[in-house]
GROMACS .gro file of C-alpha atoms in nm:
model
   95
    1MET     CA    1   1.924  -1.679   1.666
    2GLU     CA    2   1.787  -1.379   1.508
    3LYS     CA    3   1.667  -1.052   1.670
    4THR     CA    4   1.409  -0.922   1.568
    5HIS     CA    5   1.344  -0.568   1.574
    6ASN     CA    6   0.953  -0.434   1.527
    7MET     CA    7   0.883  -0.126   1.478
    8ARG     CA    8   0.727   0.118   1.630
    9ILE     CA    9   0.489   0.372   1.463
   10ASP     CA   10   0.658   0.613   1.670
   11ASP     CA   11   0.957   0.541   1.546
   12PHE     CA   12   0.915   0.785   1.311
   13ALA     CA   13   0.899   1.015   1.495
   14ARG     CA   14   1.205   1.056   1.638
   15PRO     CA   15   1.426   1.354   1.564
   16GLU     CA   16   1.746   1.197   1.474
   17THR     CA   17   1.445   0.902   1.211
   18MET     CA   18   1.332   1.227   1.066
   19ILE     CA   19   1.673   1.441   1.012
   20ARG     CA   20   1.764   1.175   0.800
   21GLY     CA   21   1.406   1.097   0.597
   22ALA     CA   22   1.444   1.463   0.565
   23VAL     CA   23   1.850   1.480   0.384
   24LYS     CA   24   1.686   1.135   0.214
   25LEU     CA   25   1.475   1.368   0.031
   26LEU     CA   26   1.648   1.710  -0.039
   27VAL     CA   27   1.951   1.524  -0.226
   28GLY     CA   28   1.683   1.283  -0.366
   29LEU     CA   29   1.506   1.657  -0.534
   30LEU     CA   30   1.873   1.748  -0.566
   31ALA     CA   31   1.944   1.548  -0.812
   32LEU     CA   32   1.554   1.518  -0.999
   33LEU     CA   33   1.642   1.909  -1.067
   34LEU     CA   34   2.010   1.879  -1.107
   35LEU     CA   35   2.043   1.557  -1.327
   36PRO     CA   36   1.851   1.709  -1.656
   37THR     CA   37   2.102   2.018  -1.658
   38LEU     CA   38   2.392   1.800  -1.638
   39LEU     CA   39   2.356   1.585  -1.895
   40GLN     CA   40   2.258   1.922  -2.181
   41VAL     CA   41   2.590   2.010  -2.045
   42LEU     CA   42   2.716   1.729  -2.095
   43ILE     CA   43   2.538   1.662  -2.465
   44ARG     CA   44   2.658   2.013  -2.613
   45ALA     CA   45   2.988   1.932  -2.523
   46ILE     CA   46   3.011   1.593  -2.686
   47PRO     CA   47   2.879   1.597  -3.011
   48GLY     CA   48   2.885   1.284  -3.063
   49LEU     CA   49   2.707   1.171  -2.698
   50ALA     CA   50   2.321   1.272  -2.721
   51VAL     CA   51   2.332   0.977  -3.018
   52VAL     CA   52   2.510   0.681  -2.767
   53MET     CA   53   2.268   0.830  -2.486
   54GLY     CA   54   1.977   0.821  -2.736
   55LEU     CA   55   2.035   0.426  -2.805
   56ALA     CA   56   2.108   0.352  -2.428
   57ILE     CA   57   1.766   0.459  -2.332
   58VAL     CA   58   1.599   0.290  -2.576
   59SER     CA   59   1.795  -0.073  -2.569
   60LEU     CA   60   1.655  -0.014  -2.162
   61VAL     CA   61   1.334   0.042  -2.318
   62ALA     CA   62   1.323  -0.257  -2.562
   63TYR     CA   63   1.515  -0.408  -2.215
   64ALA     CA   64   1.198  -0.356  -2.004
   65VAL     CA   65   0.912  -0.352  -2.219
   66ARG     CA   66   1.056  -0.717  -2.286
   67GLU     CA   67   1.069  -0.826  -1.963
   68GLY     CA   68   0.786  -0.690  -1.833
   69GLY     CA   69   0.603  -0.965  -2.055
   70ARG     CA   70   0.794  -1.232  -1.851
   71THR     CA   71   0.638  -1.113  -1.519
   72ARG     CA   72   0.268  -1.165  -1.571
   73SER     CA   73   0.211  -1.504  -1.376
   74ARG     CA   74   0.057  -1.687  -1.747
   75ARG     CA   75  -0.195  -1.926  -1.779
   76THR     CA   76  -0.104  -2.310  -1.701
   77GLU     CA   77  -0.255  -2.512  -1.886
   78PRO     CA   78  -0.377  -2.854  -1.673
   79LYS     CA   79  -0.184  -3.064  -1.666
   80GLY     CA   80  -0.464  -3.395  -1.736
   81GLY     CA   81  -0.357  -3.786  -1.811
   82ALA     CA   82  -0.102  -3.936  -1.996
   83GLU     CA   83  -0.124  -3.849  -2.383
   84ARG     CA   84  -0.245  -4.065  -2.652
   85THR     CA   85  -0.036  -4.387  -2.823
   86PRO     CA   86  -0.132  -4.436  -3.144
   87VAL     CA   87  -0.183  -4.788  -3.215
   88LEU     CA   88  -0.123  -4.899  -3.547
   89PRO     CA   89  -0.209  -5.137  -3.758
   90THR     CA   90  -0.180  -5.549  -3.702
   91ASP     CA   91  -0.389  -5.660  -4.081
   92GLU     CA   92  -0.188  -5.605  -4.416
   93GLU     CA   93  -0.491  -5.554  -4.561
   94ASP     CA   94  -0.549  -5.254  -4.387
   95LEU     CA   95  -0.197  -5.126  -4.484
   0.00000   0.00000   0.00000
């Protein structure tokens, strides 16, 4: 049997939770600030890397656009009754 722990609002006010959140925020901001600089240094150091990175970014954007259309809910057509079956002529005159 699983033990469920309902989180209360005062759980966020605990010092260890606040410190962990602040560290995550600081690391995230630091990564966002240093990543463009690191990419710029790498592009200048390796001449063909800009082309490869450009193709990778274009590929990721194309994938996101393609898959983004699939997540939307599509209208389903109501499935009414059975399909009509064709009635063939029985007399030779009608042929």
